[in-house]
Amino acid sequence: RKEVEQDPGPFNVPEGATVAFNCTYSNSASQSFFWYRQDCRKEPKLLMSVYSSGNEDGRFTAQLNRASQYISLLIRDSKLSDSATYLCVVSRRGDKLIFGTGTRLQVFP
Amino acid sequence: DAGVTQSPTHLIKTRGQQVTLRCSPKSGHDTVSWYQQALGQGPQFIFQYYEEEERQRGNFPDRFSGHQFPNYSSELNVNALLLGDSALYLCASSLGGGAGETQYFGPGTRLLVL
């Protein structure tokens, strides 16, 4: 079983839609949680960190449920430019990053 | 403010050859981590360098080795290349050994082994 599991998608949604991605992690010692975005043939870029209290950055909302070992990302009012692969990432004590396989999002006009 | 840079951008090698990839961390960063990303997969941690020493290592064979220089730049060496080593190799930099710090990725080196 992989340490970080994500639905690979693809998720095909129209512009303006709301889409949610989920991720589960297996190691309860995980302490830091992130969503990274990766465009085709580019490097991953940090989208947002995820906190237990939940956090929001514009159209993006991330939630963490430590009891269920579950992380989510909600994107509201999807834009064409949101098309990318979204990587769920965990780490322990801030050391190596452990990535999920990524969820592909395609937003169409 | 220079971000993370990597060279070369692309590389083609044949089985059995050796390769060296290079990384310069973001200005002010002293920690370099290397990741391998196969097609359709998330990046996999190879190892991390801090204060010129390998601090952590992922589940990769000894064919994968590295080095960090006094200016914090780093090299990844892979010996006896296999077809399965074909991947995007990513370098990430951070500060202070990485604990709790955001890692910033370079554009990667795309390696193809024939």
mmCIF file of N, CA and C in Angstrom, chain A:
data_model
loop_
_atom_site.group_PDB
_atom_site.id
_atom_site.type_symbol
_atom_site.label_atom_id
_atom_site.label_comp_id
_atom_site.label_asym_id
_atom_site.label_seq_id
_atom_site.Cartn_x
_atom_site.Cartn_y
_atom_site.Cartn_z
ATOM 1 N N ARG A 1 0.848 -1.198 0.000
ATOM 2 C CA ARG A 1 0.000 0.000 0.000
ATOM 3 C C ARG A 1 0.884 1.248 0.000
ATOM 4 N N LYS A 2 0.544 2.221 -0.853
ATOM 5 C CA LYS A 2 1.342 3.447 -0.907
ATOM 6 C C LYS A 2 1.067 4.301 0.327
ATOM 7 N N GLU A 3 2.099 5.056 0.735
ATOM 8 C CA GLU A 3 1.970 5.866 1.936
ATOM 9 C C GLU A 3 0.990 7.026 1.725
ATOM 10 N N VAL A 4 0.896 7.537 0.508
ATOM 11 C CA VAL A 4 -0.047 8.603 0.175
ATOM 12 C C VAL A 4 -0.857 8.142 -1.040
ATOM 13 N N GLU A 5 -2.163 8.114 -0.887
ATOM 14 C CA GLU A 5 -3.038 7.612 -1.954
ATOM 15 C C GLU A 5 -3.930 8.729 -2.483
ATOM 16 N N GLN A 6 -3.986 8.825 -3.792
ATOM 17 C CA GLN A 6 -4.860 9.795 -4.439
ATOM 18 C C GLN A 6 -5.583 9.129 -5.596
ATOM 19 N N ASP A 7 -6.751 9.618 -5.913
ATOM 20 C CA ASP A 7 -7.467 9.212 -7.113
ATOM 21 C C ASP A 7 -6.751 9.862 -8.288
ATOM 22 N N PRO A 8 -6.233 9.085 -9.254
ATOM 23 C CA PRO A 8 -5.462 9.687 -10.341
ATOM 24 C C PRO A 8 -6.283 10.507 -11.330
ATOM 25 N N GLY A 9 -7.624 10.329 -11.294
ATOM 26 C CA GLY A 9 -8.463 11.059 -12.231
ATOM 27 C C GLY A 9 -8.375 10.435 -13.616
ATOM 28 N N PRO A 10 -8.517 11.170 -14.724
ATOM 29 C CA PRO A 10 -8.628 12.630 -14.712
ATOM 30 C C PRO A 10 -10.029 13.115 -14.322
ATOM 31 N N PHE A 11 -10.059 14.310 -13.779
ATOM 32 C CA PHE A 11 -11.298 15.003 -13.514
ATOM 33 C C PHE A 11 -11.467 16.016 -14.651
ATOM 34 N N ASN A 12 -12.540 15.862 -15.411
ATOM 35 C CA ASN A 12 -12.836 16.797 -16.496
ATOM 36 C C ASN A 12 -14.035 17.639 -16.075
ATOM 37 N N VAL A 13 -13.816 18.946 -15.879
ATOM 38 C CA VAL A 13 -14.891 19.814 -15.389
ATOM 39 C C VAL A 13 -14.997 21.057 -16.256
ATOM 40 N N PRO A 14 -16.198 21.647 -16.351
ATOM 41 C CA PRO A 14 -16.347 22.889 -17.125
ATOM 42 C C PRO A 14 -15.862 24.081 -16.304
ATOM 43 N N GLU A 15 -15.514 25.126 -17.019
ATOM 44 C CA GLU A 15 -15.166 26.368 -16.332
ATOM 45 C C GLU A 15 -16.277 26.767 -15.376
ATOM 46 N N GLY A 16 -15.886 27.273 -14.209
ATOM 47 C CA GLY A 16 -16.866 27.714 -13.228
ATOM 48 C C GLY A 16 -17.298 26.638 -12.254
ATOM 49 N N ALA A 17 -16.950 25.401 -12.535
ATOM 50 C CA ALA A 17 -17.361 24.304 -11.651
ATOM 51 C C ALA A 17 -16.539 24.309 -10.368
ATOM 52 N N THR A 18 -17.083 23.620 -9.378
ATOM 53 C CA THR A 18 -16.350 23.356 -8.135
ATOM 54 C C THR A 18 -15.902 21.901 -8.159
ATOM 55 N N VAL A 19 -14.643 21.680 -7.823
ATOM 56 C CA VAL A 19 -14.110 20.315 -7.863
ATOM 57 C C VAL A 19 -13.344 20.051 -6.569
ATOM 58 N N ALA A 20 -13.428 18.807 -6.092
ATOM 59 C CA ALA A 20 -12.752 18.445 -4.843
ATOM 60 C C ALA A 20 -11.860 17.227 -5.061
ATOM 61 N N PHE A 21 -10.671 17.294 -4.509
ATOM 62 C CA PHE A 21 -9.738 16.178 -4.554
ATOM 63 C C PHE A 21 -9.513 15.672 -3.133
ATOM 64 N N ASN A 22 -9.371 14.361 -3.024
ATOM 65 C CA ASN A 22 -9.135 13.767 -1.724
ATOM 66 C C ASN A 22 -7.844 12.983 -1.729
ATOM 67 N N CYS A 23 -7.311 12.795 -0.545
ATOM 68 C CA CYS A 23 -6.040 12.120 -0.393
ATOM 69 C C CYS A 23 -6.031 11.472 0.988
ATOM 70 N N THR A 24 -5.483 10.280 1.089
ATOM 71 C CA THR A 24 -5.321 9.652 2.400
ATOM 72 C C THR A 24 -3.851 9.307 2.602
ATOM 73 N N TYR A 25 -3.403 9.335 3.840
ATOM 74 C CA TYR A 25 -2.028 8.976 4.156
ATOM 75 C C TYR A 25 -2.038 7.915 5.248
ATOM 76 N N SER A 26 -1.022 7.066 5.233
ATOM 77 C CA SER A 26 -1.054 5.896 6.112
ATOM 78 C C SER A 26 -0.238 6.059 7.391
ATOM 79 N N ASN A 27 0.732 6.986 7.398
ATOM 80 C CA ASN A 27 1.611 7.099 8.557
ATOM 81 C C ASN A 27 1.130 8.191 9.502
ATOM 82 N N SER A 28 0.680 7.776 10.668
ATOM 83 C CA SER A 28 0.128 8.736 11.635
ATOM 84 C C SER A 28 1.187 9.689 12.186
ATOM 85 N N ALA A 29 2.469 9.383 11.942
ATOM 86 C CA ALA A 29 3.548 10.277 12.390
ATOM 87 C C ALA A 29 3.741 11.462 11.448
ATOM 88 N N SER A 30 3.020 11.493 10.346
ATOM 89 C CA SER A 30 3.130 12.607 9.407
ATOM 90 C C SER A 30 2.763 13.895 10.113
ATOM 91 N N GLN A 31 3.534 14.948 9.855
ATOM 92 C CA GLN A 31 3.322 16.194 10.589
ATOM 93 C C GLN A 31 3.043 17.400 9.707
ATOM 94 N N SER A 32 3.517 17.354 8.465
ATOM 95 C CA SER A 32 3.317 18.495 7.571
ATOM 96 C C SER A 32 2.615 17.993 6.323
ATOM 97 N N PHE A 33 1.732 18.853 5.805
ATOM 98 C CA PHE A 33 0.872 18.430 4.708
ATOM 99 C C PHE A 33 0.780 19.562 3.687
ATOM 100 N N PHE A 34 0.821 19.182 2.419
ATOM 101 C CA PHE A 34 0.860 20.188 1.367
ATOM 102 C C PHE A 34 0.068 19.715 0.155
ATOM 103 N N TRP A 35 -0.348 20.676 -0.643
ATOM 104 C CA TRP A 35 -0.775 20.419 -2.012
ATOM 105 C C TRP A 35 0.214 21.135 -2.926
ATOM 106 N N TYR A 36 0.769 20.376 -3.886
ATOM 107 C CA TYR A 36 1.612 20.936 -4.927
ATOM 108 C C TYR A 36 0.860 20.829 -6.241
ATOM 109 N N ARG A 37 1.150 21.757 -7.125
ATOM 110 C CA ARG A 37 0.588 21.736 -8.470
ATOM 111 C C ARG A 37 1.738 21.473 -9.445
ATOM 112 N N GLN A 38 1.469 20.599 -10.434
ATOM 113 C CA GLN A 38 2.492 20.328 -11.437
ATOM 114 C C GLN A 38 1.869 20.426 -12.821
ATOM 115 N N ASP A 39 2.368 21.370 -13.618
ATOM 116 C CA ASP A 39 1.945 21.483 -15.006
ATOM 117 C C ASP A 39 2.727 20.482 -15.842
ATOM 118 N N CYS A 40 2.172 20.192 -17.022
ATOM 119 C CA CYS A 40 2.759 19.157 -17.874
ATOM 120 C C CYS A 40 4.231 19.456 -18.166
ATOM 121 N N ARG A 41 5.096 18.500 -17.854
ATOM 122 C CA ARG A 41 6.523 18.579 -18.136
ATOM 123 C C ARG A 41 7.234 19.722 -17.394
ATOM 124 N N LYS A 42 6.644 20.126 -16.258
ATOM 125 C CA LYS A 42 7.256 21.162 -15.420
ATOM 126 C C LYS A 42 7.492 20.595 -14.023
ATOM 127 N N GLU A 43 8.158 21.410 -13.190
ATOM 128 C CA GLU A 43 8.413 20.973 -11.826
ATOM 129 C C GLU A 43 7.193 21.224 -10.941
ATOM 130 N N PRO A 44 7.084 20.486 -9.831
ATOM 131 C CA PRO A 44 6.002 20.757 -8.872
ATOM 132 C C PRO A 44 6.207 22.120 -8.212
ATOM 133 N N LYS A 45 5.094 22.811 -7.979
ATOM 134 C CA LYS A 45 5.151 24.096 -7.272
ATOM 135 C C LYS A 45 4.161 24.065 -6.123
ATOM 136 N N LEU A 46 4.585 24.594 -4.992
ATOM 137 C CA LEU A 46 3.737 24.587 -3.812
ATOM 138 C C LEU A 46 2.477 25.407 -4.064
ATOM 139 N N LEU A 47 1.336 24.783 -3.882
ATOM 140 C CA LEU A 47 0.055 25.472 -3.999
ATOM 141 C C LEU A 47 -0.333 26.027 -2.633
ATOM 142 N N MET A 48 -0.339 25.147 -1.641
ATOM 143 C CA MET A 48 -0.636 25.596 -0.285
ATOM 144 C C MET A 48 -0.277 24.527 0.729
ATOM 145 N N SER A 49 0.047 24.994 1.932
ATOM 146 C CA SER A 49 0.197 24.083 3.058
ATOM 147 C C SER A 49 -1.191 23.795 3.604
ATOM 148 N N VAL A 50 -1.320 22.713 4.339
ATOM 149 C CA VAL A 50 -2.619 22.314 4.868
ATOM 150 C C VAL A 50 -2.533 22.235 6.381
ATOM 151 N N TYR A 51 -3.478 22.870 7.064
ATOM 152 C CA TYR A 51 -3.474 22.899 8.517
ATOM 153 C C TYR A 51 -4.758 22.272 9.044
ATOM 154 N N SER A 52 -4.684 21.803 10.281
ATOM 155 C CA SER A 52 -5.839 21.129 10.892
ATOM 156 C C SER A 52 -7.063 22.030 10.941
ATOM 157 N N SER A 53 -6.824 23.323 11.079
ATOM 158 C CA SER A 53 -7.949 24.267 11.177
ATOM 159 C C SER A 53 -8.546 24.564 9.810
ATOM 160 N N GLY A 54 -7.919 24.045 8.769
ATOM 161 C CA GLY A 54 -8.368 24.350 7.417
ATOM 162 C C GLY A 54 -7.830 25.697 6.996
ATOM 163 N N ASN A 55 -7.553 25.857 5.738
ATOM 164 C CA ASN A 55 -7.064 27.153 5.260
ATOM 165 C C ASN A 55 -7.523 27.398 3.833
ATOM 166 N N GLU A 56 -7.629 28.666 3.540
ATOM 167 C CA GLU A 56 -8.187 29.112 2.273
ATOM 168 C C GLU A 56 -7.237 30.103 1.612
ATOM 169 N N ASP A 57 -7.120 29.993 0.299
ATOM 170 C CA ASP A 57 -6.311 30.943 -0.461
ATOM 171 C C ASP A 57 -7.076 31.243 -1.737
ATOM 172 N N GLY A 58 -7.843 32.312 -1.701
ATOM 173 C CA GLY A 58 -8.660 32.661 -2.856
ATOM 174 C C GLY A 58 -9.686 31.578 -3.138
ATOM 175 N N ARG A 59 -9.616 30.997 -4.320
ATOM 176 C CA ARG A 59 -10.597 29.978 -4.725
ATOM 177 C C ARG A 59 -10.256 28.580 -4.192
ATOM 178 N N PHE A 60 -9.163 28.452 -3.507
ATOM 179 C CA PHE A 60 -8.661 27.153 -3.046
ATOM 180 C C PHE A 60 -8.841 27.015 -1.528
ATOM 181 N N THR A 61 -9.398 25.870 -1.131
ATOM 182 C CA THR A 61 -9.560 25.576 0.295
ATOM 183 C C THR A 61 -9.002 24.188 0.572
ATOM 184 N N ALA A 62 -8.152 24.094 1.588
ATOM 185 C CA ALA A 62 -7.564 22.809 1.972
ATOM 186 C C ALA A 62 -8.016 22.444 3.378
ATOM 187 N N GLN A 63 -8.253 21.162 3.575
ATOM 188 C CA GLN A 63 -8.675 20.665 4.884
ATOM 189 C C GLN A 63 -7.843 19.451 5.256
ATOM 190 N N LEU A 64 -7.618 19.298 6.551
ATOM 191 C CA LEU A 64 -6.891 18.145 7.077
ATOM 192 C C LEU A 64 -7.714 17.518 8.183
ATOM 193 N N ASN A 65 -7.880 16.214 8.135
ATOM 194 C CA ASN A 65 -8.537 15.475 9.207
ATOM 195 C C ASN A 65 -7.524 14.454 9.726
ATOM 196 N N ARG A 66 -6.878 14.788 10.843
ATOM 197 C CA ARG A 66 -5.825 13.917 11.367
ATOM 198 C C ARG A 66 -6.384 12.582 11.854
ATOM 199 N N ALA A 67 -7.595 12.608 12.410
ATOM 200 C CA ALA A 67 -8.181 11.371 12.944
ATOM 201 C C ALA A 67 -8.399 10.361 11.823
ATOM 202 N N SER A 68 -8.849 10.858 10.672
ATOM 203 C CA SER A 68 -9.110 9.971 9.530
ATOM 204 C C SER A 68 -7.921 9.878 8.591
ATOM 205 N N GLN A 69 -6.880 10.679 8.850
ATOM 206 C CA GLN A 69 -5.688 10.715 8.005
ATOM 207 C C GLN A 69 -6.085 11.004 6.563
ATOM 208 N N TYR A 70 -6.754 12.125 6.416
ATOM 209 C CA TYR A 70 -7.416 12.484 5.167
ATOM 210 C C TYR A 70 -7.168 13.962 4.894
ATOM 211 N N ILE A 71 -6.828 14.268 3.642
ATOM 212 C CA ILE A 71 -6.560 15.643 3.235
ATOM 213 C C ILE A 71 -7.425 15.938 2.017
ATOM 214 N N SER A 72 -7.940 17.155 1.935
ATOM 215 C CA SER A 72 -8.759 17.498 0.776
ATOM 216 C C SER A 72 -8.353 18.856 0.215
ATOM 217 N N LEU A 73 -8.683 19.040 -1.052
ATOM 218 C CA LEU A 73 -8.479 20.319 -1.727
ATOM 219 C C LEU A 73 -9.746 20.624 -2.508
ATOM 220 N N LEU A 74 -10.291 21.795 -2.292
ATOM 221 C CA LEU A 74 -11.493 22.235 -2.998
ATOM 222 C C LEU A 74 -11.127 23.420 -3.878
ATOM 223 N N ILE A 75 -11.502 23.344 -5.135
ATOM 224 C CA ILE A 75 -11.276 24.465 -6.057
ATOM 225 C C ILE A 75 -12.639 24.971 -6.500
ATOM 226 N N ARG A 76 -12.901 26.238 -6.220
ATOM 227 C CA ARG A 76 -14.165 26.849 -6.631
ATOM 228 C C ARG A 76 -13.963 27.649 -7.902
ATOM 229 N N ASP A 77 -15.051 27.805 -8.671
ATOM 230 C CA ASP A 77 -15.021 28.646 -9.872
ATOM 231 C C ASP A 77 -13.806 28.303 -10.745
ATOM 232 N N SER A 78 -13.708 27.057 -11.155
ATOM 233 C CA SER A 78 -12.538 26.572 -11.907
ATOM 234 C C SER A 78 -12.246 27.427 -13.138
ATOM 235 N N LYS A 79 -10.970 27.650 -13.370
ATOM 236 C CA LYS A 79 -10.496 28.378 -14.549
ATOM 237 C C LYS A 79 -9.749 27.410 -15.466
ATOM 238 N N LEU A 80 -9.669 27.785 -16.741
ATOM 239 C CA LEU A 80 -8.897 26.952 -17.675
ATOM 240 C C LEU A 80 -7.469 26.771 -17.169
ATOM 241 N N SER A 81 -6.930 27.819 -16.556
ATOM 242 C CA SER A 81 -5.548 27.791 -16.080
ATOM 243 C C SER A 81 -5.343 26.871 -14.867
ATOM 244 N N ASP A 82 -6.428 26.363 -14.307
ATOM 245 C CA ASP A 82 -6.294 25.411 -13.190
ATOM 246 C C ASP A 82 -5.957 24.005 -13.686
ATOM 247 N N SER A 83 -6.030 23.777 -14.987
ATOM 248 C CA SER A 83 -5.715 22.457 -15.546
ATOM 249 C C SER A 83 -4.263 22.112 -15.227
ATOM 250 N N ALA A 84 -4.079 21.000 -14.523
ATOM 251 C CA ALA A 84 -2.760 20.597 -14.053
ATOM 252 C C ALA A 84 -2.924 19.293 -13.278
ATOM 253 N N THR A 85 -1.814 18.783 -12.778
ATOM 254 C CA THR A 85 -1.851 17.644 -11.859
ATOM 255 C C THR A 85 -1.631 18.171 -10.446
ATOM 256 N N TYR A 86 -2.473 17.727 -9.526
ATOM 257 C CA TYR A 86 -2.401 18.184 -8.137
ATOM 258 C C TYR A 86 -1.852 17.054 -7.284
ATOM 259 N N LEU A 87 -0.741 17.333 -6.636
ATOM 260 C CA LEU A 87 -0.011 16.330 -5.863
ATOM 261 C C LEU A 87 -0.241 16.541 -4.372
ATOM 262 N N CYS A 88 -0.682 15.510 -3.712
ATOM 263 C CA CYS A 88 -0.846 15.520 -2.264
ATOM 264 C C CYS A 88 0.487 15.095 -1.647
ATOM 265 N N VAL A 89 0.968 15.838 -0.666
ATOM 266 C CA VAL A 89 2.312 15.614 -0.138
ATOM 267 C C VAL A 89 2.290 15.641 1.383
ATOM 268 N N VAL A 90 2.997 14.694 2.007
ATOM 269 C CA VAL A 90 3.129 14.711 3.463
ATOM 270 C C VAL A 90 4.612 14.621 3.811
ATOM 271 N N SER A 91 4.945 15.045 5.009
ATOM 272 C CA SER A 91 6.311 14.833 5.482
ATOM 273 C C SER A 91 6.283 14.670 7.001
ATOM 274 N N ARG A 92 7.359 14.107 7.528
ATOM 275 C CA ARG A 92 7.505 13.927 8.972
ATOM 276 C C ARG A 92 8.629 14.831 9.433
ATOM 277 N N ARG A 93 8.331 15.704 10.354
ATOM 278 C CA ARG A 93 9.322 16.632 10.896
ATOM 279 C C ARG A 93 9.997 17.432 9.788
ATOM 280 N N GLY A 94 9.257 17.698 8.719
ATOM 281 C CA GLY A 94 9.758 18.564 7.666
ATOM 282 C C GLY A 94 10.887 18.008 6.851
ATOM 283 N N ASP A 95 11.107 16.702 6.906
ATOM 284 C CA ASP A 95 12.229 16.192 6.121
ATOM 285 C C ASP A 95 11.753 15.800 4.722
ATOM 286 N N LYS A 96 12.020 14.584 4.290
ATOM 287 C CA LYS A 96 11.698 14.238 2.917
ATOM 288 C C LYS A 96 10.202 14.383 2.664
ATOM 289 N N LEU A 97 9.887 14.803 1.462
ATOM 290 C CA LEU A 97 8.496 14.911 1.042
ATOM 291 C C LEU A 97 8.058 13.572 0.455
ATOM 292 N N ILE A 98 6.851 13.146 0.826
ATOM 293 C CA ILE A 98 6.293 11.901 0.296
ATOM 294 C C ILE A 98 5.086 12.280 -0.540
ATOM 295 N N PHE A 99 5.164 11.975 -1.820
ATOM 296 C CA PHE A 99 4.160 12.416 -2.783
ATOM 297 C C PHE A 99 3.170 11.311 -3.100
ATOM 298 N N GLY A 100 1.924 11.706 -3.338
ATOM 299 C CA GLY A 100 0.986 10.822 -3.988
ATOM 300 C C GLY A 100 1.270 10.811 -5.483
ATOM 301 N N THR A 101 0.528 10.003 -6.214
ATOM 302 C CA THR A 101 0.763 9.909 -7.657
ATOM 303 C C THR A 101 0.180 11.101 -8.408
ATOM 304 N N GLY A 102 -0.670 11.892 -7.727
ATOM 305 C CA GLY A 102 -1.227 13.068 -8.363
ATOM 306 C C GLY A 102 -2.610 12.809 -8.933
ATOM 307 N N THR A 103 -3.402 13.869 -8.955
ATOM 308 C CA THR A 103 -4.738 13.833 -9.560
ATOM 309 C C THR A 103 -4.757 14.829 -10.697
ATOM 310 N N ARG A 104 -5.102 14.344 -11.876
ATOM 311 C CA ARG A 104 -5.102 15.223 -13.054
ATOM 312 C C ARG A 104 -6.445 15.938 -13.178
ATOM 313 N N LEU A 105 -6.383 17.244 -13.353
ATOM 314 C CA LEU A 105 -7.575 18.071 -13.569
ATOM 315 C C LEU A 105 -7.510 18.702 -14.943
ATOM 316 N N GLN A 106 -8.597 18.557 -15.691
ATOM 317 C CA GLN A 106 -8.722 19.224 -16.987
ATOM 318 C C GLN A 106 -9.992 20.070 -16.938
ATOM 319 N N VAL A 107 -9.824 21.384 -17.077
ATOM 320 C CA VAL A 107 -10.959 22.301 -17.106
ATOM 321 C C VAL A 107 -11.231 22.670 -18.560
ATOM 322 N N PHE A 108 -12.472 22.483 -19.008
ATOM 323 C CA PHE A 108 -12.791 22.780 -20.403
ATOM 324 C C PHE A 108 -13.752 23.970 -20.495
ATOM 325 N N PRO A 109 -13.709 24.665 -21.661
ATOM 326 C CA PRO A 109 -14.527 25.890 -21.826
ATOM 327 C C PRO A 109 -16.015 25.580 -21.808
#
